[in-house]
Amino acid sequence: MNSVNIGGVTIPGNVALSPMAGVSHITYRGICREFGAAYAPTELVSARSIRYNGLEKSMQYLRIDPASEGITAIQLFGAEPEDFTAAIGKIMEDEVLSQVDIIDINMGCPVPKVVKTGAGSALMNSPETAASIVRACKEALKGLPKKIPVTVKTRIGFEAGDCGKPEFAKAVADAGCDMLCVHGRTRPQMYTGECNRKAVALMREAVRGYDIPFFANGDVTDGTSAASLIEETGADGVMIGRAARGNPWIFAEVASYLDGRSDIVLPSEQEKKEMLLREIKGRCRYCDEEIAVREFRSVMPFYIKGIRGAAKLKVRLCSALTVDEIKEILEL
Ligand SMILES: Cc1cc2nc3c(=O)[nH]c(=O)nc-3n(C[C@H](O)[C@H](O)[C@H](O)COP(=O)(O)O)c2cc1C
């Protein structure tokens, strides 16, 4: 697989795990890396909360582990450049967090709670503010012992009728963004409807002259869809979101396809169950067992998708409160 240089940081491939709240847990990010994900950013974390409440309150989302993750990336969201400056300042004071390799800025979140604060996809309506945020992050990361690039993840538009925002892409690139990732849907589409590859391609072309890598995102479910998304958008790589939930094997499958190999090995039912158990055990290292198991309810159904008796199994798994119960239900 092609490695990609993101502002001086080389990621060992061009297929990454897309950040997902509730899914991109530190444990799962490490697992995805084992299966070939080039890197895997944290889920979105509020820059404002870090600024005013400190790191501890957000630590469950922020936590990184350079040893198991390889290249690490923290995704921040916010609407005010000063919040990012302060948040990065705090991150750089922490012994482990300061080892982060990439800071990613969320400029695509469609959730009303985020949008109404002017953050996430709302920034697409304010290219000036978006550019100021990138500049503030770059400034806050200046003069550190290692160069930490700043990347942006966004969408193709804020309004339903938007078909790409080339001016927005240029604005963040002009401000010094080191990599851009575009999800081919507008804010109102959330995660429904088709990924508009032409609109993604338009944004890709807009930043071609900046010599920064461009990733496309949306509806990658296997090697074929990854290859065609790259081809039709001119992207350097892809991020995989929903299809990677409970499915780290997708990274090996896509890598294999992109490399022109046909050695795809799909996981057995037993392997899926064992991986589910591995992830929940890993999650329990970071918080109270019952909380971890409850949080994992949104992820477990993806692991058992397609296996015999999945519907019944799902009901039982989602009422479990301990790892032992999960183990028993899975007959492991
Ligand atoms: C449950 C869920 C949580 C998400 N959380 C985030 C997030 O924290 N940050 C972000 O940039 N995108 C987030 N996304 C968007 C995904 O990263 C990705 O852009 C989107 O799902 C489209 O890719 P896909 O078609 O491969 O799923 C989330 C998506 C889902 C389904």
XYZ file of C-alpha atoms and ligand atoms in Angstrom:
363
model
C 0.000 0.000 0.000
C 1.138 3.531 -0.679
C 2.415 5.390 2.329
C 1.285 9.002 2.593
C 3.223 11.992 3.862
C 1.033 14.248 5.969
C 3.046 17.378 6.698
C 6.195 15.406 7.450
C 4.465 12.483 9.203
C 4.500 9.337 7.112
C 1.463 7.149 7.566
C 2.136 3.577 6.453
C -0.733 3.262 3.995
C -3.627 5.134 2.465
C -6.602 3.521 4.170
C -7.545 4.942 7.554
C -10.241 4.448 10.173
C -12.625 7.391 10.024
C -13.170 8.975 13.433
C -16.431 7.815 15.001
C -17.866 8.785 18.357
C -18.461 5.679 20.459
C -16.507 3.502 18.036
C -12.978 4.948 17.780
C -12.001 3.762 21.246
C -8.289 3.524 21.979
C -8.591 -0.295 22.104
C -10.300 -0.481 18.750
C -7.874 1.936 17.136
C -5.004 -0.351 18.115
C -6.850 -3.359 16.705
C -7.483 -1.552 13.405
C -3.832 -0.705 13.142
C -2.969 -4.417 13.497
C -5.239 -5.111 10.544
C -3.582 -2.490 8.388
C -5.344 0.824 9.048
C -2.761 3.502 8.246
C -3.914 5.505 11.243
C -7.016 6.099 13.283
C -7.879 9.464 14.829
C -9.750 9.757 18.110
C -13.394 10.699 17.996
C -14.206 14.405 18.153
C -13.265 16.105 21.421
C -14.386 19.593 22.412
C -11.559 22.124 22.346
C -13.658 24.423 24.526
C -14.191 21.759 27.154
C -10.466 21.036 27.303
C -9.845 24.761 27.641
C -12.249 25.333 30.514
C -12.581 21.924 32.188
C -9.091 20.569 31.661
C -7.897 17.333 30.078
C -9.198 14.922 32.677
C -12.862 15.373 31.808
C -12.229 14.519 28.163
C -9.536 11.920 28.765
C -11.742 8.946 27.912
C -12.019 10.312 24.354
C -8.595 11.915 24.073
C -6.439 9.093 25.294
C -3.799 7.851 22.856
C -1.322 4.986 22.975
C 1.576 5.543 20.597
C 2.864 1.994 21.262
C -0.244 0.170 20.027
C -1.529 2.789 17.600
C 1.598 3.715 15.676
C 0.632 7.086 14.223
C -1.706 8.884 16.609
C -4.171 11.661 15.833
C -6.466 13.655 18.101
C -9.583 15.186 16.558
C -10.777 18.475 18.068
C -13.945 20.406 17.391
C -14.858 23.955 18.240
C -15.804 27.332 16.807
C -13.247 29.689 18.290
C -9.552 29.798 17.431
C -8.680 30.675 21.064
C -10.297 27.442 22.283
C -7.998 25.451 19.982
C -4.930 27.405 21.095
C -5.744 26.734 24.737
C -6.680 23.083 24.163
C -3.462 22.373 22.262
C -1.509 24.115 25.016
C -3.004 21.726 27.559
C -2.495 18.678 25.342
C 1.172 19.594 25.008
C 1.572 19.735 28.781
C 0.538 16.090 29.130
C 3.299 13.503 29.033
C 1.491 11.052 26.742
C -0.845 13.334 24.768
C 2.082 15.548 23.792
C 3.421 12.586 21.801
C 0.505 12.896 19.388
C 1.522 12.898 15.725
C -1.393 14.750 14.114
C -4.072 17.220 15.214
C -7.259 16.867 13.170
C -10.006 19.489 13.130
C -13.607 18.448 12.738
C -15.350 20.690 10.224
C -18.026 18.234 9.190
C -20.067 17.147 12.202
C -23.784 17.519 11.324
C -25.173 17.025 14.858
C -27.373 20.042 15.797
C -25.820 20.305 19.285
C -22.424 20.902 17.647
C -23.623 22.922 14.644
C -25.541 25.452 16.707
C -22.335 26.440 18.479
C -20.774 27.286 15.109
C -18.550 24.183 15.169
C -18.412 21.072 12.957
C -20.099 21.494 9.589
C -21.211 25.062 10.514
C -17.629 26.107 9.803
C -18.276 25.441 6.132
C -20.365 28.619 6.200
C -17.482 30.603 7.691
C -14.341 29.873 5.700
C -12.669 32.813 7.442
C -13.225 31.327 10.895
C -12.241 27.879 9.635
C -8.986 29.325 8.284
C -8.349 31.184 11.563
C -8.772 27.924 13.466
C -6.226 26.178 11.237
C -3.807 29.083 11.684
C -4.330 29.080 15.447
C -3.580 25.346 15.619
C -0.471 25.707 13.460
C 0.722 28.576 15.630
C 0.089 26.650 18.863
C 2.141 23.743 17.502
C 5.055 25.879 16.354
C 8.458 25.509 17.976
C 7.786 22.093 19.531
C 10.487 19.411 19.448
C 8.587 17.606 16.693
C 6.490 18.915 13.847
C 2.817 18.106 14.359
C 0.702 18.614 11.247
C -2.857 19.936 11.278
C -5.500 18.186 9.190
C -9.139 18.994 8.442
C -12.082 16.635 7.976
C -15.127 18.138 6.339
C -18.110 17.506 4.062
C -19.240 18.605 0.591
C -21.583 21.278 1.929
C -23.787 22.706 4.616
C -26.998 23.063 2.594
C -28.908 20.231 0.946
C -28.186 21.621 -2.525
C -24.433 22.024 -2.051
C -22.261 20.066 -4.476
C -18.808 20.651 -3.052
C -17.115 23.679 -1.520
C -13.913 24.310 -3.479
C -13.492 27.793 -1.998
C -13.733 26.385 1.504
C -11.140 23.723 0.670
C -8.814 26.419 -0.652
C -9.348 28.600 2.410
C -8.202 25.885 4.838
C -5.336 24.897 2.520
C -4.231 28.543 2.293
C -4.261 28.671 6.078
C -1.736 25.821 6.149
C -3.823 22.695 6.622
C -1.562 19.672 5.963
C -4.213 17.239 4.752
C -7.867 17.430 3.844
C -10.440 14.659 4.098
C -13.866 15.149 2.539
C -16.976 13.074 3.228
C -19.181 13.120 0.140
C -22.399 14.133 1.863
C -23.935 17.434 2.896
C -24.813 18.260 6.514
C -28.565 17.549 6.124
C -27.800 14.180 4.585
C -26.116 13.111 7.810
C -25.242 9.538 6.798
C -28.069 8.888 4.335
C -28.320 9.099 0.568
C -25.486 8.589 -1.817
C -21.939 9.790 -1.414
C -21.463 12.486 -4.086
C -18.112 11.604 -5.589
C -18.191 14.418 -8.147
C -18.494 16.966 -5.340
C -15.572 15.345 -3.514
C -13.540 15.437 -6.739
C -14.282 19.156 -7.104
C -12.771 19.808 -3.686
C -9.856 17.540 -4.461
C -9.074 19.538 -7.594
C -9.342 22.794 -5.659
C -6.381 21.831 -3.456
C -4.320 19.986 -6.060
C -1.880 22.869 -6.348
C -1.157 22.909 -2.603
C 0.795 19.681 -2.511
C -1.094 18.289 0.455
C -2.633 14.822 0.576
C -6.363 14.498 0.071
C -8.515 11.707 1.470
C -12.017 10.834 0.336
C -14.640 9.371 2.613
C -18.083 7.871 2.213
C -19.565 4.425 1.680
C -16.366 2.416 1.419
C -17.428 -1.128 2.224
C -14.780 -3.228 0.500
C -11.788 -3.161 -1.836
C -13.831 -2.377 -4.938
C -15.581 0.635 -3.419
C -12.292 1.938 -1.993
C -10.563 1.660 -5.369
C -13.404 3.337 -7.260
C -13.687 6.151 -4.702
C -9.968 6.840 -5.094
C -10.198 6.695 -8.849
C -13.291 8.858 -9.240
C -12.207 11.555 -6.800
C -8.455 11.626 -7.469
C -7.883 11.105 -3.739
C -4.627 9.852 -2.254
C -6.454 7.615 0.181
C -9.711 6.831 1.914
C -11.159 6.838 5.380
C -13.547 4.048 6.283
C -16.320 4.755 8.759
C -19.440 2.675 9.291
C -18.257 -0.422 7.457
C -15.360 -0.648 9.911
C -17.593 -0.901 12.975
C -16.960 -4.301 14.526
C -15.004 -5.134 11.392
C -11.260 -4.486 11.620
C -10.745 -7.127 8.923
C -11.920 -4.588 6.360
C -8.504 -2.911 6.473
C -6.712 -6.097 5.473
C -9.326 -6.746 2.790
C -9.073 -3.269 1.270
C -5.269 -3.195 1.463
C -5.104 -6.533 -0.232
C -7.436 -5.393 -3.019
C -5.586 -2.115 -3.569
C -2.311 -4.032 -3.756
C -3.787 -6.255 -6.441
C -3.657 -9.341 -4.250
C -6.476 -11.827 -3.905
C -5.592 -13.309 -0.542
C -8.650 -11.973 1.249
C -9.408 -14.000 4.342
C -12.800 -13.291 5.825
C -13.200 -13.851 9.572
C -14.980 -16.934 10.852
C -17.869 -16.658 13.328
C -15.498 -17.745 16.068
C -12.995 -15.034 15.151
C -15.694 -12.364 15.173
C -16.824 -13.439 18.636
C -13.261 -13.547 19.907
C -12.562 -10.071 18.564
C -15.695 -8.730 20.221
C -14.491 -10.183 23.515
C -11.010 -8.799 22.975
C -12.318 -5.294 22.427
C -14.562 -5.266 25.478
C -11.749 -6.631 27.646
C -9.537 -3.840 26.330
C -12.195 -1.207 26.999
C -12.510 -2.409 30.594
C -8.918 -1.406 31.235
C -9.970 2.225 30.958
C -13.205 2.421 32.925
C -15.597 0.639 35.207
C -16.657 -2.717 33.731
C -20.391 -2.030 33.738
C -19.959 1.369 32.066
C -17.668 -0.169 29.446
C -20.154 -2.951 28.723
C -23.050 -0.498 28.459
C -21.073 1.774 26.103
C -20.152 -1.237 24.004
C -23.827 -2.002 23.322
C -23.801 0.301 20.321
C -20.870 -1.609 18.829
C -21.523 -5.285 19.666
C -24.268 -5.791 17.045
C -21.775 -4.963 14.300
C -19.432 -7.733 15.369
C -22.135 -10.386 15.170
C -23.706 -9.146 11.932
C -24.161 -12.040 9.560
C -23.544 -14.816 12.038
C -26.158 -17.492 12.793
C -28.801 -16.398 15.290
C -27.502 -12.804 15.314
C -30.883 -11.245 16.133
C -31.355 -13.293 19.309
C -27.707 -12.981 20.237
C -27.926 -9.209 19.925
C -30.811 -8.985 22.379
C -28.920 -11.084 24.919
C -25.621 -9.239 24.450
C -27.303 -5.885 24.852
C -28.687 -6.848 28.232
C -25.349 -8.111 29.573
C -23.631 -6.095 32.289
C -20.341 -7.934 32.672
C -17.613 -9.363 30.471
C -18.262 -12.817 31.927
C -21.881 -12.627 30.804
C -20.789 -11.638 27.303
C -18.363 -14.530 27.248
C -21.056 -16.951 28.316
C -23.558 -15.628 25.752
C -20.968 -16.024 23.000
C -20.085 -19.506 24.286
C -16.410 -18.641 24.430
C -21.609 6.702 14.923
C -20.793 7.691 14.135
C -19.985 8.592 14.811
C -19.224 9.528 14.093
N -18.384 10.359 14.781
C -17.545 11.182 14.085
C -16.548 11.951 14.760
O -16.415 11.915 15.995
N -15.737 12.743 13.993
C -15.850 12.797 12.618
O -15.091 13.514 11.971
N -16.779 12.070 11.968
C -17.603 11.257 12.664
N -18.477 10.456 11.979
C -18.458 10.460 10.506
C -17.525 9.376 9.950
O -16.198 9.616 10.337
C -17.595 9.321 8.421
O -17.236 10.579 7.928
C -18.994 8.966 7.917
O -19.530 7.884 8.627
C -18.961 8.637 6.418
O -18.114 7.556 6.167
P -18.712 6.069 5.904
O -19.704 6.174 4.772
O -17.524 5.229 5.588
O -19.403 5.664 7.166
C -19.282 9.564 12.685
C -20.110 8.655 12.019
C -20.859 7.741 12.711
C -21.732 6.758 11.956
